[in-house]
């Protein structure tokens, strides 16, 4: 599974580069299906590699799925996860990890 | 009487689709209406939009039928019937405004007024008195009273309730409330006929955390509010339930708090008048930290977080501890009352762990009692034995018991496995202990096991956390660290206390030349140790967002303007940010709320609860927690009623609450009251 490989690749780099990760998604809409699957399948692995990092998962009905990352000095970036599947969500996370704030 | 013809037409259309069910057709003043069998005449008329006058009937209490004001004529019946008690029969024509009905009402009103004192000009209930309103609408226009009236002695039932029993019309609402809702069977009737009296018979205090509600229930001025005597839509943030209230004010002081459908008088010992940016300009990273207290609104919390994040600091803590291990606060389902307060009415088995809901969240407890009375809810408790207002199965108070239930070896597990809708509630005070993570792991295991058992349906949530402070859930939603360990480990040079008065960190824990800034409204402990005090606004003085223990975001509104130079908390933080060189990007409340949405969208979904999931994932992570349970028994901090009155800075500053504590410990006679009443 491509997503699993990406997540393993990110590993603990997540907490090295980011201060906080936020994932907003809808509990039932089709556009958030990929995000929901990502949490079901990969959240635990990601968290176990980054126990101190806050990975806030905030479900809210009707909201467009978005991934937010906070870097040092309060700088933030966001990526829309609308209609993405699990692999694309993993790639989006990877891009935020590697991005410069 | 309000008539709403549009309503009845809509009802007729809707209900005819269910003609196959056993609905009964009744007529109200000739208009047909379909109702379920067992509906009373009064409820039927309300469905059509006709309000029948009543004193003793209350839709949340049992039916008494003793005031007789609701008498209405049924066509072709020999006597009028008590509408609140009589279930309808097929084909009845209820005449709510006929000659007989009107005569009955005038007669009852005449009797009620015959022994009622002429106190209207000095009565607190004037203007909001059911007796006044109903005598104007339904009473006779002239009196034929020439006898003498009886008088009754006043009773002392506590420092909150002023009793003038001469005005009592013996509706027995207070008696039924005390017995059914509060679970304290102290009030009753003595004597009969003219010499009937309502009271406690022996001089006893009405000792219940819900005692103030009888003031709202009493239709006349017999039971009134002692603090409010002769002296103004918001939500109550003194516990985490977020009950809806109306705040009544006079001249800038909050006079009383009335319940809104979905207690107390505040006397200000406030901080009145502020500079500090110089200290913040130099610091960075872990040199600056913040602690948020229990009554802070979400706008202030996000402003503080943004301010500190821009100074490259992540050391933002809440006073209340919540286990950090495992998934912590990543998943909302880990820290919310997932079954919701309405879910209590559906559940059939409740396990309470380390909490005393009677004094931590009295309205939650009242719901549990209602379910215990009417829906046969079984309750079991692991924790110190306390007097909840209902009976429960006390399983023990040691953590050993908890471990056994989690492992499946305790006999209670069989009961849990058979429940169709079990609910496990862990109190936030139990999670404050050093082994909080282990306790949470045990509770999570119990919840997962019972969810997996055969009877429980897929969408039902078992795990619940009952919080005690109003700002905790919002702070956790925003990503605050829980508990002040982070500050203890890396003591900062500059510490920002946002309403933090629980004495978690003292000067001794910080480096010698540290600088403490306190921002809040009723500072006791926090303000005393601060170098700078910035006056903020209390919840009645600002438009703030608070999230209750279910995860429901609600708004408070401005009821009084903040005294002196006090400002809304987020505005103070915005000003500081500008002076410190890291200007926050919002200038209006709407912009702050847009920022709240960026962090956690449920914070702006007012009055709704968002479902949260991923219990399995949370449980998996909690399994990795390596802590072991301590041997200390699970004892919640509030055990008896005297602990109920002084739990937060606003209550600690209140004279009325002090009187309550004194009365609870030494008896009602010990409290000095002025003799003019």
mmCIF file of N, CA, C and O in Angstrom, chain A residues 19-20 22 24-25 27 35-36 39-41 43-44 47-48 51 53-63 68 70 72-74 76, chain B residues 284 305 309-310 312 314 326-327 329-332 335 476-479 595 597-602 605 610-614 617 620-621:
data_model
loop_
_atom_site.group_PDB
_atom_site.id
_atom_site.type_symbol
_atom_site.label_atom_id
_atom_site.label_comp_id
_atom_site.label_asym_id
_atom_site.label_seq_id
_atom_site.Cartn_x
_atom_site.Cartn_y
_atom_site.Cartn_z
ATOM 1 N N UNK A 19 5.186 21.407 14.651
ATOM 2 C CA UNK A 19 4.805 21.543 16.058
ATOM 3 C C UNK A 19 3.426 20.952 16.296
ATOM 4 O O UNK A 19 3.099 20.601 17.417
ATOM 5 N N UNK A 20 2.583 20.910 15.263
ATOM 6 C CA UNK A 20 1.203 20.458 15.465
ATOM 7 C C UNK A 20 0.611 20.115 14.115
ATOM 8 O O UNK A 20 0.902 20.781 13.126
ATOM 9 N N UNK A 22 -3.182 19.217 12.263
ATOM 10 C CA UNK A 22 -4.628 19.185 12.494
ATOM 11 C C UNK A 22 -5.284 18.599 11.263
ATOM 12 O O UNK A 22 -4.964 18.982 10.143
ATOM 13 N N UNK A 24 -9.000 18.164 9.668
ATOM 14 C CA UNK A 24 -10.433 18.427 9.748
ATOM 15 C C UNK A 24 -11.124 17.553 8.723
ATOM 16 O O UNK A 24 -10.696 17.487 7.579
ATOM 17 N N UNK A 25 -12.215 16.897 9.121
ATOM 18 C CA UNK A 25 -12.926 16.073 8.157
ATOM 19 C C UNK A 25 -14.382 15.939 8.556
ATOM 20 O O UNK A 25 -14.742 16.232 9.693
ATOM 21 N N UNK A 27 -17.749 13.524 9.134
ATOM 22 C CA UNK A 27 -17.926 12.142 9.572
ATOM 23 C C UNK A 27 -18.562 11.265 8.498
ATOM 24 O O UNK A 27 -18.414 10.054 8.519
ATOM 25 N N UNK A 35 -9.820 10.691 3.880
ATOM 26 C CA UNK A 35 -9.288 11.147 5.163
ATOM 27 C C UNK A 35 -9.698 10.190 6.269
ATOM 28 O O UNK A 35 -8.912 9.852 7.143
ATOM 29 N N UNK A 36 -10.952 9.763 6.229
ATOM 30 C CA UNK A 36 -11.426 8.843 7.259
ATOM 31 C C UNK A 36 -10.636 7.541 7.208
ATOM 32 O O UNK A 36 -10.212 7.007 8.224
ATOM 33 N N UNK A 39 -7.161 7.861 8.702
ATOM 34 C CA UNK A 39 -7.119 7.795 10.165
ATOM 35 C C UNK A 39 -7.290 6.359 10.627
ATOM 36 O O UNK A 39 -6.582 5.865 11.504
ATOM 37 N N UNK A 40 -8.248 5.647 10.023
ATOM 38 C CA UNK A 40 -8.491 4.263 10.439
ATOM 39 C C UNK A 40 -7.253 3.413 10.281
ATOM 40 O O UNK A 40 -6.947 2.580 11.117
ATOM 41 N N UNK A 41 -6.546 3.628 9.164
ATOM 42 C CA UNK A 41 -5.471 2.697 8.845
ATOM 43 C C UNK A 41 -4.107 3.152 9.328
ATOM 44 O O UNK A 41 -3.273 2.319 9.657
ATOM 45 N N UNK A 43 -3.329 6.255 11.408
ATOM 46 C CA UNK A 43 -3.131 7.196 12.524
ATOM 47 C C UNK A 43 -2.305 6.577 13.631
ATOM 48 O O UNK A 43 -1.392 7.200 14.172
ATOM 49 N N UNK A 44 -2.630 5.321 13.972
ATOM 50 C CA UNK A 44 -1.955 4.710 15.123
ATOM 51 C C UNK A 44 -0.452 4.609 14.857
ATOM 52 O O UNK A 44 0.371 4.933 15.715
ATOM 53 N N UNK A 47 1.145 8.003 15.082
ATOM 54 C CA UNK A 47 1.216 8.510 16.455
ATOM 55 C C UNK A 47 2.281 7.774 17.236
ATOM 56 O O UNK A 47 3.008 8.375 18.021
ATOM 57 N N UNK A 48 2.378 6.471 17.005
ATOM 58 C CA UNK A 48 3.380 5.709 17.770
ATOM 59 C C UNK A 48 4.788 6.172 17.450
ATOM 60 O O UNK A 48 5.683 6.099 18.289
ATOM 61 N N UNK A 51 5.045 10.256 19.485
ATOM 62 C CA UNK A 51 4.147 10.278 20.646
ATOM 63 C C UNK A 51 3.938 11.654 21.238
ATOM 64 O O UNK A 51 2.902 11.937 21.803
ATOM 65 N N UNK A 53 3.902 14.546 19.605
ATOM 66 C CA UNK A 53 3.366 15.553 18.699
ATOM 67 C C UNK A 53 1.838 15.561 18.756
ATOM 68 O O UNK A 53 1.217 14.522 18.632
ATOM 69 N N UNK A 54 1.216 16.719 18.930
ATOM 70 C CA UNK A 54 -0.245 16.762 18.861
ATOM 71 C C UNK A 54 -0.733 16.563 17.427
ATOM 72 O O UNK A 54 -0.385 17.351 16.559
ATOM 73 N N UNK A 55 -1.469 15.478 17.198
ATOM 74 C CA UNK A 55 -2.068 15.260 15.879
ATOM 75 C C UNK A 55 -3.568 15.359 16.118
ATOM 76 O O UNK A 55 -4.244 14.393 16.432
ATOM 77 N N UNK A 56 -4.110 16.579 15.987
ATOM 78 C CA UNK A 56 -5.490 16.814 16.397
ATOM 79 C C UNK A 56 -6.447 16.419 15.283
ATOM 80 O O UNK A 56 -6.391 16.946 14.188
ATOM 81 N N UNK A 57 -7.336 15.492 15.594
ATOM 82 C CA UNK A 57 -8.318 15.052 14.605
ATOM 83 C C UNK A 57 -9.656 15.638 15.004
ATOM 84 O O UNK A 57 -10.198 15.306 16.053
ATOM 85 N N UNK A 58 -10.181 16.535 14.169
ATOM 86 C CA UNK A 58 -11.391 17.247 14.555
ATOM 87 C C UNK A 58 -12.492 16.985 13.519
ATOM 88 O O UNK A 58 -12.499 17.539 12.432
ATOM 89 N N UNK A 59 -13.436 16.107 13.928
ATOM 90 C CA UNK A 59 -14.515 15.786 12.998
ATOM 91 C C UNK A 59 -15.626 16.802 13.139
ATOM 92 O O UNK A 59 -16.005 17.152 14.246
ATOM 93 N N UNK A 60 -16.167 17.242 12.012
ATOM 94 C CA UNK A 60 -17.242 18.224 12.056
ATOM 95 C C UNK A 60 -18.100 18.024 10.825
ATOM 96 O O UNK A 60 -17.584 17.942 9.718
ATOM 97 N N UNK A 61 -19.412 17.933 11.012
ATOM 98 C CA UNK A 61 -20.258 17.580 9.876
ATOM 99 C C UNK A 61 -20.244 18.665 8.823
ATOM 100 O O UNK A 61 -20.294 19.856 9.117
ATOM 101 N N UNK A 62 -20.168 18.256 7.563
ATOM 102 C CA UNK A 62 -20.279 19.195 6.457
ATOM 103 C C UNK A 62 -19.025 19.969 6.143
ATOM 104 O O UNK A 62 -19.005 20.776 5.227
ATOM 105 N N UNK A 63 -17.953 19.730 6.892
ATOM 106 C CA UNK A 63 -16.760 20.552 6.656
ATOM 107 C C UNK A 63 -15.947 19.924 5.530
ATOM 108 O O UNK A 63 -15.990 18.713 5.301
ATOM 109 N N UNK A 68 -3.918 20.698 8.247
ATOM 110 C CA UNK A 68 -3.185 21.890 8.672
ATOM 111 C C UNK A 68 -1.896 21.455 9.349
ATOM 112 O O UNK A 68 -1.885 20.497 10.110
ATOM 113 N N UNK A 70 1.343 23.169 11.682
ATOM 114 C CA UNK A 70 1.897 24.367 12.313
ATOM 115 C C UNK A 70 3.389 24.162 12.517
ATOM 116 O O UNK A 70 3.811 23.145 13.073
ATOM 117 N N UNK A 72 7.315 26.313 13.475
ATOM 118 C CA UNK A 72 7.772 27.213 14.537
ATOM 119 C C UNK A 72 7.280 28.624 14.297
ATOM 120 O O UNK A 72 6.945 29.014 13.191
ATOM 121 N N UNK A 73 7.240 29.379 15.363
ATOM 122 C CA UNK A 73 6.847 30.794 15.306
ATOM 123 C C UNK A 73 5.435 30.975 14.769
ATOM 124 O O UNK A 73 5.132 32.001 14.166
ATOM 125 N N UNK A 74 4.589 29.995 14.987
ATOM 126 C CA UNK A 74 3.177 30.148 14.659
ATOM 127 C C UNK A 74 2.845 30.099 13.188
ATOM 128 O O UNK A 74 1.700 30.328 12.797
ATOM 129 N N UNK A 76 1.696 28.651 9.731
ATOM 130 C CA UNK A 76 0.865 27.496 9.421
ATOM 131 C C UNK A 76 0.693 27.331 7.928
ATOM 132 O O UNK A 76 0.733 28.298 7.173
ATOM 133 N N UNK B 284 11.629 34.178 24.137
ATOM 134 C CA UNK B 284 11.342 33.284 23.025
ATOM 135 C C UNK B 284 11.233 31.867 23.529
ATOM 136 O O UNK B 284 11.815 31.518 24.543
ATOM 137 N N UNK B 305 -2.979 31.182 22.649
ATOM 138 C CA UNK B 305 -2.196 30.151 21.962
ATOM 139 C C UNK B 305 -1.459 30.754 20.774
ATOM 140 O O UNK B 305 -0.276 30.513 20.573
ATOM 141 N N UNK B 309 2.488 30.887 20.376
ATOM 142 C CA UNK B 309 3.075 30.172 19.241
ATOM 143 C C UNK B 309 3.958 31.096 18.420
ATOM 144 O O UNK B 309 5.012 30.697 17.921
ATOM 145 N N UNK B 310 3.527 32.355 18.267
ATOM 146 C CA UNK B 310 4.324 33.298 17.505
ATOM 147 C C UNK B 310 5.628 33.644 18.200
ATOM 148 O O UNK B 310 6.563 34.111 17.584
ATOM 149 N N UNK B 312 7.266 31.385 19.472
ATOM 150 C CA UNK B 312 7.915 30.080 19.352
ATOM 151 C C UNK B 312 7.798 29.241 20.615
ATOM 152 O O UNK B 312 8.675 28.450 20.929
ATOM 153 N N UNK B 314 5.483 26.456 22.864
ATOM 154 C CA UNK B 314 4.344 25.533 22.842
ATOM 155 C C UNK B 314 3.889 25.198 24.240
ATOM 156 O O UNK B 314 3.119 24.277 24.442
ATOM 157 N N UNK B 326 -0.848 7.823 25.250
ATOM 158 C CA UNK B 326 -1.717 7.255 24.229
ATOM 159 C C UNK B 326 -2.177 8.333 23.266
ATOM 160 O O UNK B 326 -1.425 9.241 22.914
ATOM 161 N N UNK B 327 -3.408 8.267 22.861
ATOM 162 C CA UNK B 327 -3.906 9.241 21.895
ATOM 163 C C UNK B 327 -4.117 10.607 22.550
ATOM 164 O O UNK B 327 -4.209 11.616 21.862
ATOM 165 N N UNK B 329 -5.375 13.873 23.638
ATOM 166 C CA UNK B 329 -6.521 14.662 23.208
ATOM 167 C C UNK B 329 -6.566 14.807 21.698
ATOM 168 O O UNK B 329 -7.206 15.696 21.168
ATOM 169 N N UNK B 330 -5.878 13.898 20.979
ATOM 170 C CA UNK B 330 -5.959 13.955 19.518
ATOM 171 C C UNK B 330 -7.366 13.642 19.057
ATOM 172 O O UNK B 330 -7.898 14.250 18.146
ATOM 173 N N UNK B 331 -7.929 12.604 19.684
ATOM 174 C CA UNK B 331 -9.255 12.158 19.274
ATOM 175 C C UNK B 331 -10.263 12.703 20.262
ATOM 176 O O UNK B 331 -10.171 12.463 21.454
ATOM 177 N N UNK B 332 -11.245 13.420 19.758
ATOM 178 C CA UNK B 332 -12.215 14.065 20.652
ATOM 179 C C UNK B 332 -12.997 13.045 21.471
ATOM 180 O O UNK B 332 -13.419 13.318 22.585
ATOM 181 N N UNK B 335 -12.171 12.528 25.247
ATOM 182 C CA UNK B 335 -12.389 13.427 26.378
ATOM 183 C C UNK B 335 -13.779 14.036 26.426
ATOM 184 O O UNK B 335 -14.001 15.004 27.143
ATOM 185 N N UNK B 476 -8.910 21.703 25.198
ATOM 186 C CA UNK B 476 -8.431 20.451 24.612
ATOM 187 C C UNK B 476 -8.680 20.433 23.117
ATOM 188 O O UNK B 476 -7.864 19.942 22.344
ATOM 189 N N UNK B 477 -9.816 20.990 22.681
ATOM 190 C CA UNK B 477 -10.101 21.070 21.243
ATOM 191 C C UNK B 477 -9.040 21.893 20.537
ATOM 192 O O UNK B 477 -8.658 21.604 19.403
ATOM 193 N N UNK B 478 -8.574 22.952 21.214
ATOM 194 C CA UNK B 478 -7.615 23.848 20.576
ATOM 195 C C UNK B 478 -6.194 23.312 20.615
ATOM 196 O O UNK B 478 -5.329 23.850 19.947
ATOM 197 N N UNK B 479 -5.957 22.273 21.428
ATOM 198 C CA UNK B 479 -4.619 21.689 21.434
ATOM 199 C C UNK B 479 -3.741 22.121 22.585
ATOM 200 O O UNK B 479 -2.519 22.091 22.479
ATOM 201 N N UNK B 595 -10.820 32.297 13.045
ATOM 202 C CA UNK B 595 -9.581 31.631 13.447
ATOM 203 C C UNK B 595 -9.918 30.370 14.249
ATOM 204 O O UNK B 595 -9.286 29.326 14.086
ATOM 205 N N UNK B 597 -12.424 28.548 13.845
ATOM 206 C CA UNK B 597 -12.859 27.543 12.889
ATOM 207 C C UNK B 597 -11.670 26.887 12.211
ATOM 208 O O UNK B 597 -11.695 25.705 11.885
ATOM 209 N N UNK B 598 -10.600 27.683 11.998
ATOM 210 C CA UNK B 598 -9.408 27.114 11.364
ATOM 211 C C UNK B 598 -8.761 26.072 12.259
ATOM 212 O O UNK B 598 -8.123 25.142 11.784
ATOM 213 N N UNK B 599 -8.880 26.262 13.548
ATOM 214 C CA UNK B 599 -8.228 25.312 14.445
ATOM 215 C C UNK B 599 -9.131 24.102 14.681
ATOM 216 O O UNK B 599 -8.702 22.965 14.573
ATOM 217 N N UNK B 600 -10.392 24.361 15.005
ATOM 218 C CA UNK B 600 -11.288 23.252 15.277
ATOM 219 C C UNK B 600 -12.696 23.670 14.890
ATOM 220 O O UNK B 600 -13.336 24.418 15.610
ATOM 221 N N UNK B 601 -13.186 23.216 13.729
ATOM 222 C CA UNK B 601 -14.442 23.753 13.191
ATOM 223 C C UNK B 601 -15.659 23.563 14.091
ATOM 224 O O UNK B 601 -16.606 24.342 14.011
ATOM 225 N N UNK B 602 -15.616 22.578 14.995
ATOM 226 C CA UNK B 602 -16.801 22.396 15.827
ATOM 227 C C UNK B 602 -16.989 23.533 16.826
ATOM 228 O O UNK B 602 -18.071 23.681 17.402
ATOM 229 N N UNK B 605 -19.803 25.680 15.712
ATOM 230 C CA UNK B 605 -21.105 25.065 15.438
ATOM 231 C C UNK B 605 -21.929 25.173 16.715
ATOM 232 O O UNK B 605 -21.998 24.250 17.514
ATOM 233 N N UNK B 610 -21.032 17.539 17.835
ATOM 234 C CA UNK B 610 -20.488 16.801 16.700
ATOM 235 C C UNK B 610 -20.095 15.405 17.158
ATOM 236 O O UNK B 610 -19.457 15.239 18.193
ATOM 237 N N UNK B 611 -20.483 14.409 16.388
ATOM 238 C CA UNK B 611 -20.141 13.030 16.730
ATOM 239 C C UNK B 611 -18.653 12.825 16.572
ATOM 240 O O UNK B 611 -18.060 13.296 15.616
ATOM 241 N N UNK B 612 -18.052 12.120 17.516
ATOM 242 C CA UNK B 612 -16.638 11.814 17.326
ATOM 243 C C UNK B 612 -16.438 10.313 17.440
ATOM 244 O O UNK B 612 -17.131 9.635 18.192
ATOM 245 N N UNK B 613 -15.506 9.800 16.685
ATOM 246 C CA UNK B 613 -15.345 8.354 16.555
ATOM 247 C C UNK B 613 -13.927 7.920 16.858
ATOM 248 O O UNK B 613 -13.201 8.597 17.541
ATOM 249 N N UNK B 614 -13.545 6.800 16.237
ATOM 250 C CA UNK B 614 -12.178 6.280 16.365
ATOM 251 C C UNK B 614 -11.862 5.797 17.766
ATOM 252 O O UNK B 614 -10.754 5.959 18.253
ATOM 253 N N UNK B 617 -9.078 3.112 17.606
ATOM 254 C CA UNK B 617 -7.710 3.629 17.484
ATOM 255 C C UNK B 617 -7.229 4.162 18.829
ATOM 256 O O UNK B 617 -6.091 3.933 19.229
ATOM 257 N N UNK B 620 -6.357 1.314 21.057
ATOM 258 C CA UNK B 620 -5.092 0.674 20.689
ATOM 259 C C UNK B 620 -3.904 1.429 21.251
ATOM 260 O O UNK B 620 -2.961 0.844 21.755
ATOM 261 N N UNK B 621 -3.962 2.763 21.132
ATOM 262 C CA UNK B 621 -2.853 3.557 21.644
ATOM 263 C C UNK B 621 -2.802 3.513 23.159
ATOM 264 O O UNK B 621 -1.735 3.528 23.757
#
